[in-house]
Tab-separated table of C-alpha atoms and ligand atoms in Angstrom:
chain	number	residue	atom	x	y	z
A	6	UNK	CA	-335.334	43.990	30.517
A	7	UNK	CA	-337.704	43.453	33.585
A	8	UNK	CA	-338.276	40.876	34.870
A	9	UNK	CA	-341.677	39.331	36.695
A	10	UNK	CA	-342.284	35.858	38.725
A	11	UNK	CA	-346.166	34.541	38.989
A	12	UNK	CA	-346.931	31.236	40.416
A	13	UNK	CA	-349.628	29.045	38.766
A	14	UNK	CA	-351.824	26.661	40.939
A	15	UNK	CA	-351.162	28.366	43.749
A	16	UNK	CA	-351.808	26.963	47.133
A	17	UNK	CA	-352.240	23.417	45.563
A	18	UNK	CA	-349.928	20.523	45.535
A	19	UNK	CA	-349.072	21.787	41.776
A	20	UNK	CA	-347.768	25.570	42.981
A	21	UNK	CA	-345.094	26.462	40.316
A	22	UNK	CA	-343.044	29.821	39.300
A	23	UNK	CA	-343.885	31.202	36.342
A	24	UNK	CA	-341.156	33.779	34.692
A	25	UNK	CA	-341.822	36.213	32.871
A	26	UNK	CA	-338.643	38.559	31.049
A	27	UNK	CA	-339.623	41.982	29.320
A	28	UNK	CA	-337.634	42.931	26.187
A	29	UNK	CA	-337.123	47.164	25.696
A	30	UNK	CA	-338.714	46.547	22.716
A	31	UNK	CA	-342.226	45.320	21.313
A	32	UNK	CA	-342.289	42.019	20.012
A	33	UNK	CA	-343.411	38.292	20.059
A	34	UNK	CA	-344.690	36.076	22.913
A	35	UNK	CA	-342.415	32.983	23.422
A	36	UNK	CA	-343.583	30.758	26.287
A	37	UNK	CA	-341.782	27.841	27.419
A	38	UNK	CA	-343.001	24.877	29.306
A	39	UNK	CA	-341.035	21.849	31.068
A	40	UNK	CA	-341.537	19.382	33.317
A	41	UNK	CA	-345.190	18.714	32.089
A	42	UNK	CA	-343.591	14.814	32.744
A	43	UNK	CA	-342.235	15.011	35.845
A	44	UNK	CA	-338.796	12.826	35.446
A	45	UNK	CA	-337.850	14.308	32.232
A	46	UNK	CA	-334.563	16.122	34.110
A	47	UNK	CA	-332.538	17.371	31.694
A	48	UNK	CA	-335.306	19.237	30.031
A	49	UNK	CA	-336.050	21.308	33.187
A	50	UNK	CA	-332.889	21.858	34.658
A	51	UNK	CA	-331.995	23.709	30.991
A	52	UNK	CA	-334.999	25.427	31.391
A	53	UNK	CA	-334.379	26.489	35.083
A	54	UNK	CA	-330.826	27.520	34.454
A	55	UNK	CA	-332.375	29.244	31.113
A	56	UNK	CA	-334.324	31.654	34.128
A	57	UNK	CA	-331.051	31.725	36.011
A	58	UNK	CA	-328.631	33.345	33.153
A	59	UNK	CA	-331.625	35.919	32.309
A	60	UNK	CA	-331.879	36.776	36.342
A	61	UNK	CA	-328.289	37.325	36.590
A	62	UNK	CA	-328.506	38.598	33.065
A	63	UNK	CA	-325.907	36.986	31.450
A	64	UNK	CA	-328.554	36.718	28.757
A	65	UNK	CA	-330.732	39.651	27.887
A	66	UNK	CA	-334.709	39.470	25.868
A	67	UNK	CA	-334.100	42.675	23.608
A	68	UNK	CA	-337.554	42.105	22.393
A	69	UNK	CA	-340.832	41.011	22.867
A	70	UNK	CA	-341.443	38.525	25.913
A	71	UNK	CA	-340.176	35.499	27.248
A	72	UNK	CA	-342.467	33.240	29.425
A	73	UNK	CA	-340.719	29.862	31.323
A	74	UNK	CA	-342.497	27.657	33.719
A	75	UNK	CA	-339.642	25.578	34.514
A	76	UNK	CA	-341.542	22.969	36.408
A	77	UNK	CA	-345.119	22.007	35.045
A	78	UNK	CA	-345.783	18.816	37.491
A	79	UNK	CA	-344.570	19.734	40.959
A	80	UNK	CA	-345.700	16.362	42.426
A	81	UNK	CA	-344.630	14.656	39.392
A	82	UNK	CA	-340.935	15.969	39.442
A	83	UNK	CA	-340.487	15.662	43.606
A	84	UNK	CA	-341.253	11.942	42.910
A	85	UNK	CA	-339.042	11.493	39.428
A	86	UNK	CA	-341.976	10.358	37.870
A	87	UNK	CA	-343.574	10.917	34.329
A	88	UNK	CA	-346.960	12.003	36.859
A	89	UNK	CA	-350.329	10.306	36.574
A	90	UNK	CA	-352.484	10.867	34.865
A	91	UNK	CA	-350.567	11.870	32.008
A	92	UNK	CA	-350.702	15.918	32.471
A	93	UNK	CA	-349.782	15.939	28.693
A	94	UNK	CA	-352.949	14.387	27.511
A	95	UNK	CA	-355.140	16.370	29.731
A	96	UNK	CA	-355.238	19.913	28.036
A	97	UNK	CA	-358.010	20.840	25.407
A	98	UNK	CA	-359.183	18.766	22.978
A	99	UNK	CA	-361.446	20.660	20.636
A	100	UNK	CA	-362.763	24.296	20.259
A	101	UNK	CA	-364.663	24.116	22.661
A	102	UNK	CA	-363.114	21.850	24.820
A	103	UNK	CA	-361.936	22.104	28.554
A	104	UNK	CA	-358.530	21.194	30.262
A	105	UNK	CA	-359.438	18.277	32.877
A	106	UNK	CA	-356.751	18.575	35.072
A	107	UNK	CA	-355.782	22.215	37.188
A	108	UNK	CA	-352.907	22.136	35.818
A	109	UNK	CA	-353.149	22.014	32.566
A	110	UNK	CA	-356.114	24.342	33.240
A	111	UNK	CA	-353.621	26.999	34.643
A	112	UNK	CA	-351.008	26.612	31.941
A	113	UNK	CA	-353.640	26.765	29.340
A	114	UNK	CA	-355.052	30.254	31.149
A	115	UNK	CA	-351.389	31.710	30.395
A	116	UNK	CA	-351.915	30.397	26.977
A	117	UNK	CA	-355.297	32.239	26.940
A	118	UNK	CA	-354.029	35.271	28.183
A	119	UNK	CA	-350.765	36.168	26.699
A	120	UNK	CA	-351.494	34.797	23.028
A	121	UNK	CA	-347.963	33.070	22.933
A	122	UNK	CA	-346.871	33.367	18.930
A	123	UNK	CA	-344.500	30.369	20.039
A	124	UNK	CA	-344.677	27.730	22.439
A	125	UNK	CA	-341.968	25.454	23.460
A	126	UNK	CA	-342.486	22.337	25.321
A	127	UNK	CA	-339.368	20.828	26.841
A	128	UNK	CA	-339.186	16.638	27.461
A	129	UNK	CA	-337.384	13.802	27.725
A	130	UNK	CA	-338.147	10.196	25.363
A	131	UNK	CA	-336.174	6.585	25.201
A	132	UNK	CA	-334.481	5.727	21.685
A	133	UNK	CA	-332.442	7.954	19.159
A	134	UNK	CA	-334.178	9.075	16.032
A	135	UNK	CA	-331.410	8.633	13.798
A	136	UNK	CA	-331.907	4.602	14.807
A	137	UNK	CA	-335.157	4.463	14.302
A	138	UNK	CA	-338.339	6.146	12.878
A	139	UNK	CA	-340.652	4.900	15.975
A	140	UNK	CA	-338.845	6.959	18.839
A	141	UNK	CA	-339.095	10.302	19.541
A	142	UNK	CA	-335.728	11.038	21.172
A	143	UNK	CA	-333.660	13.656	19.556
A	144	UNK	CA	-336.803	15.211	17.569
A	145	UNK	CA	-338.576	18.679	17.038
A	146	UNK	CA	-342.506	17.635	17.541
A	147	UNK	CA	-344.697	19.576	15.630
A	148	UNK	CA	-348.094	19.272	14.209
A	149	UNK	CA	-348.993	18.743	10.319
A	150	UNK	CA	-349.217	22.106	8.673
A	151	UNK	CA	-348.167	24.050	11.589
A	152	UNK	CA	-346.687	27.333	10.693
A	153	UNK	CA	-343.808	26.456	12.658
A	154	UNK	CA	-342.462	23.637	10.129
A	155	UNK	CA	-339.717	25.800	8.261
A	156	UNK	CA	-338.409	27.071	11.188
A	157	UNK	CA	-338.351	23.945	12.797
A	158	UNK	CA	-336.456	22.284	9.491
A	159	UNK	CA	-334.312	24.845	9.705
A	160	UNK	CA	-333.311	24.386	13.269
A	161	UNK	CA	-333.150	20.903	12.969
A	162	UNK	CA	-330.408	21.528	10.424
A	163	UNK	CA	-328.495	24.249	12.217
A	164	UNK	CA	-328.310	22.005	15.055
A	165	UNK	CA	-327.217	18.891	13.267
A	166	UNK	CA	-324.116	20.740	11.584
A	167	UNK	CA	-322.825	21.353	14.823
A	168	UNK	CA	-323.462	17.819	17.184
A	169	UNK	CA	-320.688	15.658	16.799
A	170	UNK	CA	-321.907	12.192	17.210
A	171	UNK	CA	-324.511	10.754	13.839
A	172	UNK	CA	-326.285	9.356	16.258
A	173	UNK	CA	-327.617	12.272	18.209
A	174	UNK	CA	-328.772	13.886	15.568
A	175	UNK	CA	-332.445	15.310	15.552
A	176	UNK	CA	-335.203	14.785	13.354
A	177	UNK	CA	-338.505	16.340	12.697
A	178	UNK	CA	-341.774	14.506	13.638
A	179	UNK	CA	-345.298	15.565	12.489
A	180	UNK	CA	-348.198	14.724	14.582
A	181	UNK	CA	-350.762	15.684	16.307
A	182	UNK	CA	-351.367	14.352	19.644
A	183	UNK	CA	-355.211	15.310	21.159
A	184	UNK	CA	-354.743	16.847	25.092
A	185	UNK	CA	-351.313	17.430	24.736
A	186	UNK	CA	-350.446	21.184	25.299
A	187	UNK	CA	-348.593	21.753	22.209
A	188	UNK	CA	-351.462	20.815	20.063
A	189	UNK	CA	-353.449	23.021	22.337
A	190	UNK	CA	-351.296	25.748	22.229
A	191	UNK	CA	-351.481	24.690	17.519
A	192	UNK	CA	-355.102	24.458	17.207
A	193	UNK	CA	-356.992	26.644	19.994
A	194	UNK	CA	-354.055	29.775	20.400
A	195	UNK	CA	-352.856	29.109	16.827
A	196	UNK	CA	-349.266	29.078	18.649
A	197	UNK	CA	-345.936	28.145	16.717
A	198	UNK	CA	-346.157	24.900	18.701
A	199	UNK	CA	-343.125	22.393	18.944
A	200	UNK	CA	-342.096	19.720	21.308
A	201	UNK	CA	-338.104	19.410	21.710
A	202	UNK	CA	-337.740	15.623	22.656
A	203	UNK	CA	-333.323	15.006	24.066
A	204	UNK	CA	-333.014	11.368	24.704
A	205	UNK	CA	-332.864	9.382	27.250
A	206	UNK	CA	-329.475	7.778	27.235
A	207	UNK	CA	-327.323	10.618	26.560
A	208	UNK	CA	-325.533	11.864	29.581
A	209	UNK	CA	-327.716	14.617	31.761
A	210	UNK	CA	-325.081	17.231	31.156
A	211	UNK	CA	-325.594	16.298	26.889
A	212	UNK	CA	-329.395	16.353	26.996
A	213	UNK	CA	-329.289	20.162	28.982
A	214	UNK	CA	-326.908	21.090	26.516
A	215	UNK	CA	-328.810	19.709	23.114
A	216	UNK	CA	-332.350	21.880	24.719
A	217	UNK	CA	-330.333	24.890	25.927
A	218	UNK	CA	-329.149	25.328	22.455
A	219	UNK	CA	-332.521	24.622	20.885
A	220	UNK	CA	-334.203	26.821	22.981
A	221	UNK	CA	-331.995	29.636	22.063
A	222	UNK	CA	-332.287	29.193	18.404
A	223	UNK	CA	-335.871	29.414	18.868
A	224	UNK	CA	-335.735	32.698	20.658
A	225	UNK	CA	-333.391	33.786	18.211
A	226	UNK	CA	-335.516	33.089	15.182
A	227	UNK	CA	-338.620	34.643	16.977
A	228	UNK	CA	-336.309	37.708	17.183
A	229	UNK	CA	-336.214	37.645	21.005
A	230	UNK	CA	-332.592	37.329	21.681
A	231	UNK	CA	-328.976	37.790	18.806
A	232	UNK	CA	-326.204	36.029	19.431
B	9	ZN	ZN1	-342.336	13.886	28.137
């Protein structure tokens, strides 16, 4: 495996790393995204200590590549906030469309130029799914028709054989939400594009858990990593 670091906005009050892990083998793109909202914790410290096991490699890519930007909104995450304006409603809109804010102009770029055949983007939202159909924590986002659906049914089910309390289990949603990056990763890179939504109240150490394992199945299906 080799192993690369990049950073994205350099210079700028957004710098960030961006990772990028080699496989010994040809194969798909998986990128991976958190921190887009800046207090969503448990999302990017399981995607930090994701970079972290593959440095020390205590997990290997055998194929294709891996690509994590642990920390989307610098600014955002110093402060704890969710970062305004909303960096997730700021990438492109429409085919021709342009990303209004640098940062979602650089991640978009990386989009652009490495033609990710999944993207994964890692957050954090209030209420359990299994409670309630108008909450989004515990969920797999992805858009209608995306060609990500089975997968993401089938992950969904995976994971909820294995999590002990009902009420953490996840749920699919299907929408699609204009300037966010996984619908501009869907419509304009044609991505496998999902958002993986923990909750909230669950303890920090749950929530880094519940994505760390997500995250892996992912990379498993896209035939990245085997367990
Ligand atoms: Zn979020």
């Amino acid at each position: 495996m080799r192993t690369e670091s990049q950073k994205l906005a350099q210079n700028t009050p957004f710098e960030t790393s961006l990772h990028l892990f080699h496989g010994e083998m040809s194969g798909p793109v998986v990128m991976i995204v958190a921190g887009i909202h800046g207090k969503e914790v448990g999302s990017i410290y399981a995607a930090q200590q994701l970079v972290k096991q593959l440095r020390n490699h205590r997990l290997t890519i055998q194929r294709g590549t891996l690509i994590v930007v642990p920390i989307a909104n610098q600014p955002a995450f110093k402060k704890r906030v969710r970062g305004k304006p909303d960096l997730n409603r700021t990438f492109p809109r429409s085919r021709g469309g342009k990303a209004t804010h640098e940062m979602a102009r650089a991640l978009f770029s990386v989009m652009k130029k490495y033609k990710p055949v999944w993207y994964l983007d890692l957050h954090e939202a209030n209420g359990l799914s299994s409670k309630s159909k108008h909450v989004l924590g515990q969920t797999l986002i992805t858009n209608p028709g995306n060609a990500a659906v089975p997968v993401v049914r089938k992950i969904i089910k995976q994971m909820n054989k294995r999590v002990n309390h009902p009420s953490h289990k996840f749920h699919i949603r299907l929408h699609k939400l204009k300037g966010s990056s996984r619908t501009a990763a869907a419509d304009r890179i044609h991505a496998k594009a999902v958002t993986v939504e923990t909750c909230w109240s669950l303890k920090k150490k749950t929530r880094i858990k519940y994505h760390t394992q997500v995250v892996q199945r992912f990379m498993q299906e896209a035939g990245l990593i085997k367990f």
